[in-house]
Amino acid sequence: MKTTVTNPFITALAMFTTLPAPDVGIVDRSRSTRTIVWLPWVGMLLGALGAFACGLVMILGGGPLLGAICGLAVLTVSTGFLHLDGLADTADGLGSRKPAEEALRIMKQSDIGPMGVCAIVLVLAIDTSALSSFANTNANGELWAHDFWQQFALLVTAPMVARMAVLIATRVGAETARPGGFGALFAAVTKPVTIVISLIAMVLVVATASGFASGFSAYEIVHWVIAALIAVAIGTLWQKHLVKRFGGSTGDTFGSLIEITQMCYLLACVLG
C-alpha cells in the first residue's frame, strides 16, 4: 500500500517546487494552513541551491554575471517556472485593461502575451544586474571575497524574503478571485501571530546572512534588514493593488508577488 506523507514542510516542497518529494496526497484547507507556514523556509532552501550554483561558477572563474545567471536559473528551474508564469499572466491581465472577470479569463489562458514577455525580461534583467553588482576586484583583477559572499548571501535570502510576502497575502480575511482555483486553497489561512513570528525569523536570517557576508558590519546588517522589510512592504502594496483590480488573489498573482518582492529586495540591498 502506498504511504502518503503529511509532513507540512515536505508537502510544501512537493507543491511549490520540482525537487524530488514523496507522495503527499490531496491537500485540503486544514493541511494548507500548516503547509503555507513553511513557504519562506522552502524559499531559503531553494536560495541555498541557487547560491551554491552561483558560487561554484564563480570559483571556477565564470565571473559574477554568469554566476548570477546560473543562480537565478537554478531558482527558476527548481520551481518549474511557476512564479515567472504567474508574473507573465498577471502582467497580461493588468495590461488588458479589461474588467476583472475578463482579465481573469485572459490570465487563465495558456498562451503568453507581449506584456507578459516584457515583464519576465525586465524582472530577470533587474535581478541579474542587481546580483552581479557586487563585482569589485582588487589590483590583481580578483573578486573581493567580501563581494563574493555578499552575492552568495543575497541568493540565499532573496527567495525567503519574497515568499514572506505571500505568507502575509494569505492572512485571515484575505479575498480570493477564483473560489475553486489553486490560490483559493491558501487564501485566508494564515493567522496574525504566525505572520509576526515568521517576520521575526526572516529578520534574524537576513541579519545573520548579511553579518557573515560583510564581516559583521553593523551598517550592512541594518541595511539588509531594512531592505527586506521595504521589499515585503512593497510586495504587500502590490498585492493590495492586485486584489483591488481582480477582486481577490489567484495562483498567478501569488507568483507575481514573489517575483516583484524578490526584485525589490535585491534592488534595495545593492543600492546605497
PDB file of C-alpha atoms in Angstrom:
ATOM      1  CA  MET A   1       0.000   0.000   0.000  1.00  0.00           C
ATOM      2  CA  LYS A   2       1.323   3.422  -0.970  1.00  0.00           C
ATOM      3  CA  THR A   3       2.191   5.632   2.008  1.00  0.00           C
ATOM      4  CA  THR A   4       1.177   9.305   1.957  1.00  0.00           C
ATOM      5  CA  VAL A   5       3.454  11.800   3.674  1.00  0.00           C
ATOM      6  CA  THR A   6       1.676  14.578   5.598  1.00  0.00           C
ATOM      7  CA  ASN A   7       4.683  16.467   6.986  1.00  0.00           C
ATOM      8  CA  PRO A   8       3.953  20.172   6.198  1.00  0.00           C
ATOM      9  CA  PHE A   9       7.498  21.002   5.073  1.00  0.00           C
ATOM     10  CA  ILE A  10       7.604  18.002   2.712  1.00  0.00           C
ATOM     11  CA  THR A  11       4.134  18.960   1.499  1.00  0.00           C
ATOM     12  CA  ALA A  12       5.348  22.480   0.740  1.00  0.00           C
ATOM     13  CA  LEU A  13       8.329  21.069  -1.168  1.00  0.00           C
ATOM     14  CA  ALA A  14       6.063  18.812  -3.213  1.00  0.00           C
ATOM     15  CA  MET A  15       3.552  21.555  -4.002  1.00  0.00           C
ATOM     16  CA  PHE A  16       5.803  24.542  -4.665  1.00  0.00           C
ATOM     17  CA  THR A  17       8.975  23.055  -6.142  1.00  0.00           C
ATOM     18  CA  THR A  18      10.118  20.474  -8.671  1.00  0.00           C
ATOM     19  CA  LEU A  19      12.533  18.904  -6.179  1.00  0.00           C
ATOM     20  CA  PRO A  20      12.115  15.160  -5.570  1.00  0.00           C
ATOM     21  CA  ALA A  21       9.481  14.583  -2.885  1.00  0.00           C
ATOM     22  CA  PRO A  22       7.294  11.676  -1.758  1.00  0.00           C
ATOM     23  CA  ASP A  23       3.565  11.477  -2.418  1.00  0.00           C
ATOM     24  CA  VAL A  24       1.725  13.967  -0.186  1.00  0.00           C
ATOM     25  CA  GLY A  25      -1.772  13.071  -1.284  1.00  0.00           C
ATOM     26  CA  ILE A  26      -4.591  15.607  -1.563  1.00  0.00           C
ATOM     27  CA  VAL A  27      -4.041  18.814   0.389  1.00  0.00           C
ATOM     28  CA  ASP A  28      -7.216  20.260   1.894  1.00  0.00           C
ATOM     29  CA  ARG A  29      -7.795  23.541   3.719  1.00  0.00           C
ATOM     30  CA  SER A  30      -6.776  22.140   7.099  1.00  0.00           C
ATOM     31  CA  ARG A  31      -3.421  20.944   5.720  1.00  0.00           C
ATOM     32  CA  SER A  32      -2.861  24.123   3.708  1.00  0.00           C
ATOM     33  CA  THR A  33      -2.808  26.142   6.954  1.00  0.00           C
ATOM     34  CA  ARG A  34       0.179  24.153   8.198  1.00  0.00           C
ATOM     35  CA  THR A  35       1.835  23.936   4.779  1.00  0.00           C
ATOM     36  CA  ILE A  36       1.927  27.623   3.849  1.00  0.00           C
ATOM     37  CA  VAL A  37       3.858  28.446   7.047  1.00  0.00           C
ATOM     38  CA  TRP A  38       6.864  26.615   5.587  1.00  0.00           C
ATOM     39  CA  LEU A  39       6.865  28.524   2.294  1.00  0.00           C
ATOM     40  CA  PRO A  40       9.591  31.042   3.320  1.00  0.00           C
ATOM     41  CA  TRP A  41      11.804  28.179   4.526  1.00  0.00           C
ATOM     42  CA  VAL A  42      11.301  26.362   1.236  1.00  0.00           C
ATOM     43  CA  GLY A  43      12.424  29.608  -0.380  1.00  0.00           C
ATOM     44  CA  MET A  44      15.574  29.662   1.736  1.00  0.00           C
ATOM     45  CA  LEU A  45      16.356  26.080   0.687  1.00  0.00           C
ATOM     46  CA  LEU A  46      15.944  26.982  -2.978  1.00  0.00           C
ATOM     47  CA  GLY A  47      18.071  30.067  -2.401  1.00  0.00           C
ATOM     48  CA  ALA A  48      20.828  27.912  -0.906  1.00  0.00           C
ATOM     49  CA  LEU A  49      20.770  25.710  -4.024  1.00  0.00           C
ATOM     50  CA  GLY A  50      20.953  28.764  -6.263  1.00  0.00           C
ATOM     51  CA  ALA A  51      23.754  30.258  -4.175  1.00  0.00           C
ATOM     52  CA  PHE A  52      25.721  27.009  -4.402  1.00  0.00           C
ATOM     53  CA  ALA A  53      25.418  27.062  -8.204  1.00  0.00           C
ATOM     54  CA  CYS A  54      26.402  30.737  -8.310  1.00  0.00           C
ATOM     55  CA  GLY A  55      29.378  30.204  -6.008  1.00  0.00           C
ATOM     56  CA  LEU A  56      30.585  27.175  -7.952  1.00  0.00           C
ATOM     57  CA  VAL A  57      30.513  29.075 -11.233  1.00  0.00           C
ATOM     58  CA  MET A  58      32.419  32.000  -9.716  1.00  0.00           C
ATOM     59  CA  ILE A  59      35.015  29.736  -8.097  1.00  0.00           C
ATOM     60  CA  LEU A  60      35.593  28.121 -11.476  1.00  0.00           C
ATOM     61  CA  GLY A  61      36.256  31.553 -12.976  1.00  0.00           C
ATOM     62  CA  GLY A  62      32.878  32.285 -14.532  1.00  0.00           C
ATOM     63  CA  GLY A  63      32.546  35.756 -13.018  1.00  0.00           C
ATOM     64  CA  PRO A  64      29.754  37.462 -11.052  1.00  0.00           C
ATOM     65  CA  LEU A  65      27.415  37.962 -14.024  1.00  0.00           C
ATOM     66  CA  LEU A  66      27.483  34.342 -15.136  1.00  0.00           C
ATOM     67  CA  GLY A  67      27.251  33.259 -11.505  1.00  0.00           C
ATOM     68  CA  ALA A  68      24.143  35.396 -11.010  1.00  0.00           C
ATOM     69  CA  ILE A  69      22.531  33.988 -14.152  1.00  0.00           C
ATOM     70  CA  CYS A  70      23.226  30.389 -13.113  1.00  0.00           C
ATOM     71  CA  GLY A  71      21.981  31.020  -9.576  1.00  0.00           C
ATOM     72  CA  LEU A  72      18.731  32.525 -10.848  1.00  0.00           C
ATOM     73  CA  ALA A  73      18.404  29.677 -13.360  1.00  0.00           C
ATOM     74  CA  VAL A  74      18.525  27.130 -10.531  1.00  0.00           C
ATOM     75  CA  LEU A  75      15.861  29.089  -8.644  1.00  0.00           C
ATOM     76  CA  THR A  76      13.637  29.241 -11.709  1.00  0.00           C
ATOM     77  CA  VAL A  77      14.013  25.606 -12.726  1.00  0.00           C
ATOM     78  CA  SER A  78      13.510  24.357  -9.162  1.00  0.00           C
ATOM     79  CA  THR A  79      10.054  25.985  -9.132  1.00  0.00           C
ATOM     80  CA  GLY A  80       9.129  24.742 -12.586  1.00  0.00           C
ATOM     81  CA  PHE A  81       8.966  28.351 -13.882  1.00  0.00           C
ATOM     82  CA  LEU A  82       5.746  28.614 -11.863  1.00  0.00           C
ATOM     83  CA  HIS A  83       6.270  32.104 -10.456  1.00  0.00           C
ATOM     84  CA  LEU A  84       7.523  33.629 -13.698  1.00  0.00           C
ATOM     85  CA  ASP A  85       4.453  32.182 -15.395  1.00  0.00           C
ATOM     86  CA  GLY A  86       2.296  33.855 -12.746  1.00  0.00           C
ATOM     87  CA  LEU A  87       4.142  37.142 -13.307  1.00  0.00           C
ATOM     88  CA  ALA A  88       3.534  36.952 -17.056  1.00  0.00           C
ATOM     89  CA  ASP A  89      -0.155  36.075 -16.673  1.00  0.00           C
ATOM     90  CA  THR A  90      -0.662  38.881 -14.157  1.00  0.00           C
ATOM     91  CA  ALA A  91       1.033  41.373 -16.489  1.00  0.00           C
ATOM     92  CA  ASP A  92      -1.236  40.266 -19.338  1.00  0.00           C
ATOM     93  CA  GLY A  93      -4.290  40.635 -17.115  1.00  0.00           C
ATOM     94  CA  LEU A  94      -3.295  44.090 -15.916  1.00  0.00           C
ATOM     95  CA  GLY A  95      -2.265  45.227 -19.380  1.00  0.00           C
ATOM     96  CA  SER A  96      -5.538  44.160 -20.933  1.00  0.00           C
ATOM     97  CA  ARG A  97      -7.374  46.967 -19.084  1.00  0.00           C
ATOM     98  CA  LYS A  98     -10.446  44.738 -19.127  1.00  0.00           C
ATOM     99  CA  PRO A  99     -12.940  44.357 -16.269  1.00  0.00           C
ATOM    100  CA  ALA A 100     -11.884  41.914 -13.552  1.00  0.00           C
ATOM    101  CA  GLU A 101     -13.819  38.931 -14.916  1.00  0.00           C
ATOM    102  CA  GLU A 102     -12.421  39.315 -18.440  1.00  0.00           C
ATOM    103  CA  ALA A 103      -8.915  39.994 -17.146  1.00  0.00           C
ATOM    104  CA  LEU A 104      -9.030  36.796 -15.080  1.00  0.00           C
ATOM    105  CA  ARG A 105     -10.104  34.872 -18.177  1.00  0.00           C
ATOM    106  CA  ILE A 106      -7.114  36.286 -20.083  1.00  0.00           C
ATOM    107  CA  MET A 107      -4.789  35.285 -17.225  1.00  0.00           C
ATOM    108  CA  LYS A 108      -6.139  31.736 -17.291  1.00  0.00           C
ATOM    109  CA  GLN A 109      -5.251  31.209 -20.966  1.00  0.00           C
ATOM    110  CA  SER A 110      -2.194  29.053 -21.626  1.00  0.00           C
ATOM    111  CA  ASP A 111      -0.526  31.461 -24.061  1.00  0.00           C
ATOM    112  CA  ILE A 112       1.575  34.477 -23.091  1.00  0.00           C
ATOM    113  CA  GLY A 113       1.167  37.984 -24.465  1.00  0.00           C
ATOM    114  CA  PRO A 114       3.765  40.655 -25.222  1.00  0.00           C
ATOM    115  CA  MET A 115       3.217  42.354 -21.863  1.00  0.00           C
ATOM    116  CA  GLY A 116       3.890  39.088 -20.072  1.00  0.00           C
ATOM    117  CA  VAL A 117       7.100  38.574 -22.045  1.00  0.00           C
ATOM    118  CA  CYS A 118       8.266  42.111 -21.257  1.00  0.00           C
ATOM    119  CA  ALA A 119       7.531  41.615 -17.551  1.00  0.00           C
ATOM    120  CA  ILE A 120       9.635  38.439 -17.411  1.00  0.00           C
ATOM    121  CA  VAL A 121      12.531  40.002 -19.326  1.00  0.00           C
ATOM    122  CA  LEU A 122      12.582  43.161 -17.204  1.00  0.00           C
ATOM    123  CA  VAL A 123      12.371  41.361 -13.853  1.00  0.00           C
ATOM    124  CA  LEU A 124      15.076  38.838 -14.754  1.00  0.00           C
ATOM    125  CA  ALA A 125      17.304  41.611 -16.133  1.00  0.00           C
ATOM    126  CA  ILE A 126      16.970  43.641 -12.930  1.00  0.00           C
ATOM    127  CA  ASP A 127      17.538  40.570 -10.729  1.00  0.00           C
ATOM    128  CA  THR A 128      20.649  39.580 -12.674  1.00  0.00           C
ATOM    129  CA  SER A 129      22.069  43.094 -12.722  1.00  0.00           C
ATOM    130  CA  ALA A 130      21.450  43.573  -9.008  1.00  0.00           C
ATOM    131  CA  LEU A 131      23.059  40.264  -8.073  1.00  0.00           C
ATOM    132  CA  SER A 132      26.121  40.898 -10.217  1.00  0.00           C
ATOM    133  CA  SER A 133      26.586  44.432  -8.860  1.00  0.00           C
ATOM    134  CA  PHE A 134      28.946  43.024  -6.237  1.00  0.00           C
ATOM    135  CA  ALA A 135      31.745  42.767  -8.777  1.00  0.00           C
ATOM    136  CA  ASN A 136      34.566  44.864  -7.354  1.00  0.00           C
ATOM    137  CA  THR A 137      38.047  43.494  -7.966  1.00  0.00           C
ATOM    138  CA  ASN A 138      41.435  44.070  -6.384  1.00  0.00           C
ATOM    139  CA  ALA A 139      44.629  45.207  -8.137  1.00  0.00           C
ATOM    140  CA  ASN A 140      45.175  41.678  -9.477  1.00  0.00           C
ATOM    141  CA  GLY A 141      41.748  41.560 -11.084  1.00  0.00           C
ATOM    142  CA  GLU A 142      40.413  39.115  -8.485  1.00  0.00           C
ATOM    143  CA  LEU A 143      36.941  39.446  -6.985  1.00  0.00           C
ATOM    144  CA  TRP A 144      36.987  40.575  -3.363  1.00  0.00           C
ATOM    145  CA  ALA A 145      35.945  37.746  -1.015  1.00  0.00           C
ATOM    146  CA  HIS A 146      33.601  40.219   0.680  1.00  0.00           C
ATOM    147  CA  ASP A 147      31.696  40.766  -2.577  1.00  0.00           C
ATOM    148  CA  PHE A 148      31.640  37.036  -3.363  1.00  0.00           C
ATOM    149  CA  TRP A 149      29.958  36.218  -0.063  1.00  0.00           C
ATOM    150  CA  GLN A 150      27.508  39.099  -0.331  1.00  0.00           C
ATOM    151  CA  GLN A 151      26.294  37.813  -3.688  1.00  0.00           C
ATOM    152  CA  PHE A 152      26.084  34.341  -2.165  1.00  0.00           C
ATOM    153  CA  ALA A 153      24.091  35.631   0.836  1.00  0.00           C
ATOM    154  CA  LEU A 154      21.726  37.602  -1.383  1.00  0.00           C
ATOM    155  CA  LEU A 155      20.783  34.481  -3.298  1.00  0.00           C
ATOM    156  CA  VAL A 156      20.152  32.558  -0.075  1.00  0.00           C
ATOM    157  CA  THR A 157      17.892  35.185   1.468  1.00  0.00           C
ATOM    158  CA  ALA A 158      16.046  36.666  -1.541  1.00  0.00           C
ATOM    159  CA  PRO A 159      13.642  33.736  -2.133  1.00  0.00           C
ATOM    160  CA  MET A 160      12.816  33.616   1.580  1.00  0.00           C
ATOM    161  CA  VAL A 161      12.004  37.331   1.727  1.00  0.00           C
ATOM    162  CA  ALA A 162       9.912  37.029  -1.439  1.00  0.00           C
ATOM    163  CA  ARG A 163       7.801  34.228  -0.006  1.00  0.00           C
ATOM    164  CA  MET A 164       7.274  36.112   3.229  1.00  0.00           C
ATOM    165  CA  ALA A 165       5.094  38.488   1.215  1.00  0.00           C
ATOM    166  CA  VAL A 166       2.934  35.542   0.145  1.00  0.00           C
ATOM    167  CA  LEU A 167       2.532  34.478   3.769  1.00  0.00           C
ATOM    168  CA  ILE A 168       1.153  37.944   4.551  1.00  0.00           C
ATOM    169  CA  ALA A 169      -1.079  37.783   1.459  1.00  0.00           C
ATOM    170  CA  THR A 170      -2.697  34.584   2.780  1.00  0.00           C
ATOM    171  CA  ARG A 171      -3.619  36.147   6.135  1.00  0.00           C
ATOM    172  CA  VAL A 172      -7.024  35.502   7.652  1.00  0.00           C
ATOM    173  CA  GLY A 173      -9.593  37.676   5.891  1.00  0.00           C
ATOM    174  CA  ALA A 174      -7.808  37.784   2.524  1.00  0.00           C
ATOM    175  CA  GLU A 175     -10.011  37.531  -0.563  1.00  0.00           C
ATOM    176  CA  THR A 176      -9.761  35.095  -3.446  1.00  0.00           C
ATOM    177  CA  ALA A 177     -10.748  35.861  -7.039  1.00  0.00           C
ATOM    178  CA  ARG A 178     -11.421  32.246  -8.048  1.00  0.00           C
ATOM    179  CA  PRO A 179     -13.160  30.202  -5.299  1.00  0.00           C
ATOM    180  CA  GLY A 180     -12.220  26.936  -6.997  1.00  0.00           C
ATOM    181  CA  GLY A 181      -8.683  27.877  -8.030  1.00  0.00           C
ATOM    182  CA  PHE A 182      -5.299  26.904  -6.616  1.00  0.00           C
ATOM    183  CA  GLY A 183      -4.912  30.282  -4.912  1.00  0.00           C
ATOM    184  CA  ALA A 184      -8.164  29.758  -3.011  1.00  0.00           C
ATOM    185  CA  LEU A 185      -6.653  26.751  -1.238  1.00  0.00           C
ATOM    186  CA  PHE A 186      -4.251  29.037   0.635  1.00  0.00           C
ATOM    187  CA  ALA A 187      -6.320  32.214   0.863  1.00  0.00           C
ATOM    188  CA  ALA A 188      -7.199  33.444   4.377  1.00  0.00           C
ATOM    189  CA  VAL A 189      -5.422  30.603   6.228  1.00  0.00           C
ATOM    190  CA  THR A 190      -2.519  32.355   7.997  1.00  0.00           C
ATOM    191  CA  LYS A 191      -3.044  33.759  11.496  1.00  0.00           C
ATOM    192  CA  PRO A 192      -1.513  37.123  12.525  1.00  0.00           C
ATOM    193  CA  VAL A 193       0.679  35.508  15.200  1.00  0.00           C
ATOM    194  CA  THR A 194       2.163  33.199  12.562  1.00  0.00           C
ATOM    195  CA  ILE A 195       2.985  36.178  10.356  1.00  0.00           C
ATOM    196  CA  VAL A 196       4.675  38.045  13.222  1.00  0.00           C
ATOM    197  CA  ILE A 197       6.791  35.022  14.207  1.00  0.00           C
ATOM    198  CA  SER A 198       7.765  34.412  10.579  1.00  0.00           C
ATOM    199  CA  LEU A 199       8.724  38.072  10.102  1.00  0.00           C
ATOM    200  CA  ILE A 200      10.984  37.918  13.151  1.00  0.00           C
ATOM    201  CA  ALA A 201      12.572  34.718  11.829  1.00  0.00           C
ATOM    202  CA  MET A 202      13.107  36.357   8.421  1.00  0.00           C
ATOM    203  CA  VAL A 203      14.826  39.359  10.022  1.00  0.00           C
ATOM    204  CA  LEU A 204      17.120  37.065  12.003  1.00  0.00           C
ATOM    205  CA  VAL A 205      18.059  35.053   8.909  1.00  0.00           C
ATOM    206  CA  VAL A 206      18.731  38.173   6.827  1.00  0.00           C
ATOM    207  CA  ALA A 207      20.764  39.766   9.629  1.00  0.00           C
ATOM    208  CA  THR A 208      22.819  36.604  10.114  1.00  0.00           C
ATOM    209  CA  ALA A 209      23.470  36.098   6.399  1.00  0.00           C
ATOM    210  CA  SER A 210      24.426  39.747   5.941  1.00  0.00           C
ATOM    211  CA  GLY A 211      26.641  39.595   9.010  1.00  0.00           C
ATOM    212  CA  PHE A 212      28.610  36.598   7.787  1.00  0.00           C
ATOM    213  CA  ALA A 213      28.933  38.079   4.300  1.00  0.00           C
ATOM    214  CA  SER A 214      30.106  41.513   5.440  1.00  0.00           C
ATOM    215  CA  GLY A 215      32.327  40.574   8.374  1.00  0.00           C
ATOM    216  CA  PHE A 216      29.524  41.560  10.751  1.00  0.00           C
ATOM    217  CA  SER A 217      29.383  45.155   9.599  1.00  0.00           C
ATOM    218  CA  ALA A 218      26.615  46.836  11.591  1.00  0.00           C
ATOM    219  CA  TYR A 219      25.821  49.096   8.642  1.00  0.00           C
ATOM    220  CA  GLU A 220      25.367  46.175   6.225  1.00  0.00           C
ATOM    221  CA  ILE A 221      23.239  44.202   8.679  1.00  0.00           C
ATOM    222  CA  VAL A 222      20.880  47.128   9.261  1.00  0.00           C
ATOM    223  CA  HIS A 223      20.904  47.912   5.526  1.00  0.00           C
ATOM    224  CA  TRP A 224      19.824  44.400   4.529  1.00  0.00           C
ATOM    225  CA  VAL A 225      17.185  44.100   7.258  1.00  0.00           C
ATOM    226  CA  ILE A 226      15.637  47.406   6.199  1.00  0.00           C
ATOM    227  CA  ALA A 227      15.822  46.270   2.557  1.00  0.00           C
ATOM    228  CA  ALA A 228      13.926  43.077   3.442  1.00  0.00           C
ATOM    229  CA  LEU A 229      11.219  44.978   5.319  1.00  0.00           C
ATOM    230  CA  ILE A 230      10.887  47.518   2.487  1.00  0.00           C
ATOM    231  CA  ALA A 231      10.572  44.718  -0.078  1.00  0.00           C
ATOM    232  CA  VAL A 232       7.879  42.950   1.935  1.00  0.00           C
ATOM    233  CA  ALA A 233       6.029  46.251   2.373  1.00  0.00           C
ATOM    234  CA  ILE A 234       6.155  46.939  -1.381  1.00  0.00           C
ATOM    235  CA  GLY A 235       5.000  43.386  -2.033  1.00  0.00           C
ATOM    236  CA  THR A 236       2.063  43.901   0.324  1.00  0.00           C
ATOM    237  CA  LEU A 237       1.095  47.088  -1.532  1.00  0.00           C
ATOM    238  CA  TRP A 238       1.405  45.230  -4.852  1.00  0.00           C
ATOM    239  CA  GLN A 239      -0.866  42.507  -3.513  1.00  0.00           C
ATOM    240  CA  LYS A 240      -3.375  45.104  -2.330  1.00  0.00           C
ATOM    241  CA  HIS A 241      -3.450  46.625  -5.821  1.00  0.00           C
ATOM    242  CA  LEU A 242      -3.994  43.224  -7.439  1.00  0.00           C
ATOM    243  CA  VAL A 243      -6.831  42.361  -5.058  1.00  0.00           C
ATOM    244  CA  LYS A 244      -8.494  45.677  -5.857  1.00  0.00           C
ATOM    245  CA  ARG A 245      -8.004  45.131  -9.606  1.00  0.00           C
ATOM    246  CA  PHE A 246      -9.086  41.481  -9.827  1.00  0.00           C
ATOM    247  CA  GLY A 247     -11.381  41.166  -6.818  1.00  0.00           C
ATOM    248  CA  GLY A 248      -9.039  38.841  -4.944  1.00  0.00           C
ATOM    249  CA  SER A 249      -5.924  36.688  -5.193  1.00  0.00           C
ATOM    250  CA  THR A 250      -5.137  33.851  -7.590  1.00  0.00           C
ATOM    251  CA  GLY A 251      -2.239  31.463  -8.005  1.00  0.00           C
ATOM    252  CA  ASP A 252      -0.932  33.795 -10.734  1.00  0.00           C
ATOM    253  CA  THR A 253      -0.995  36.880  -8.510  1.00  0.00           C
ATOM    254  CA  PHE A 254       0.893  34.959  -5.818  1.00  0.00           C
ATOM    255  CA  GLY A 255       3.550  34.126  -8.423  1.00  0.00           C
ATOM    256  CA  SER A 256       3.855  37.767  -9.453  1.00  0.00           C
ATOM    257  CA  LEU A 257       4.031  38.758  -5.783  1.00  0.00           C
ATOM    258  CA  ILE A 258       7.054  36.506  -5.247  1.00  0.00           C
ATOM    259  CA  GLU A 259       8.878  37.858  -8.306  1.00  0.00           C
ATOM    260  CA  ILE A 260       8.147  41.530  -7.557  1.00  0.00           C
ATOM    261  CA  THR A 261       9.124  41.242  -3.890  1.00  0.00           C
ATOM    262  CA  GLN A 262      12.343  39.406  -4.723  1.00  0.00           C
ATOM    263  CA  MET A 263      13.271  42.056  -7.291  1.00  0.00           C
ATOM    264  CA  CYS A 264      12.625  44.874  -4.780  1.00  0.00           C
ATOM    265  CA  TYR A 265      14.722  43.144  -2.127  1.00  0.00           C
ATOM    266  CA  LEU A 266      17.694  42.693  -4.445  1.00  0.00           C
ATOM    267  CA  LEU A 267      17.478  46.311  -5.576  1.00  0.00           C
ATOM    268  CA  ALA A 268      17.193  47.642  -2.028  1.00  0.00           C
ATOM    269  CA  CYS A 269      20.204  45.599  -0.915  1.00  0.00           C
ATOM    270  CA  VAL A 270      22.561  46.752  -3.649  1.00  0.00           C
ATOM    271  CA  LEU A 271      21.502  50.407  -3.796  1.00  0.00           C
ATOM    272  CA  GLY A 272      23.161  52.675  -1.253  1.00  0.00           C
TER     273      GLY A 272
END
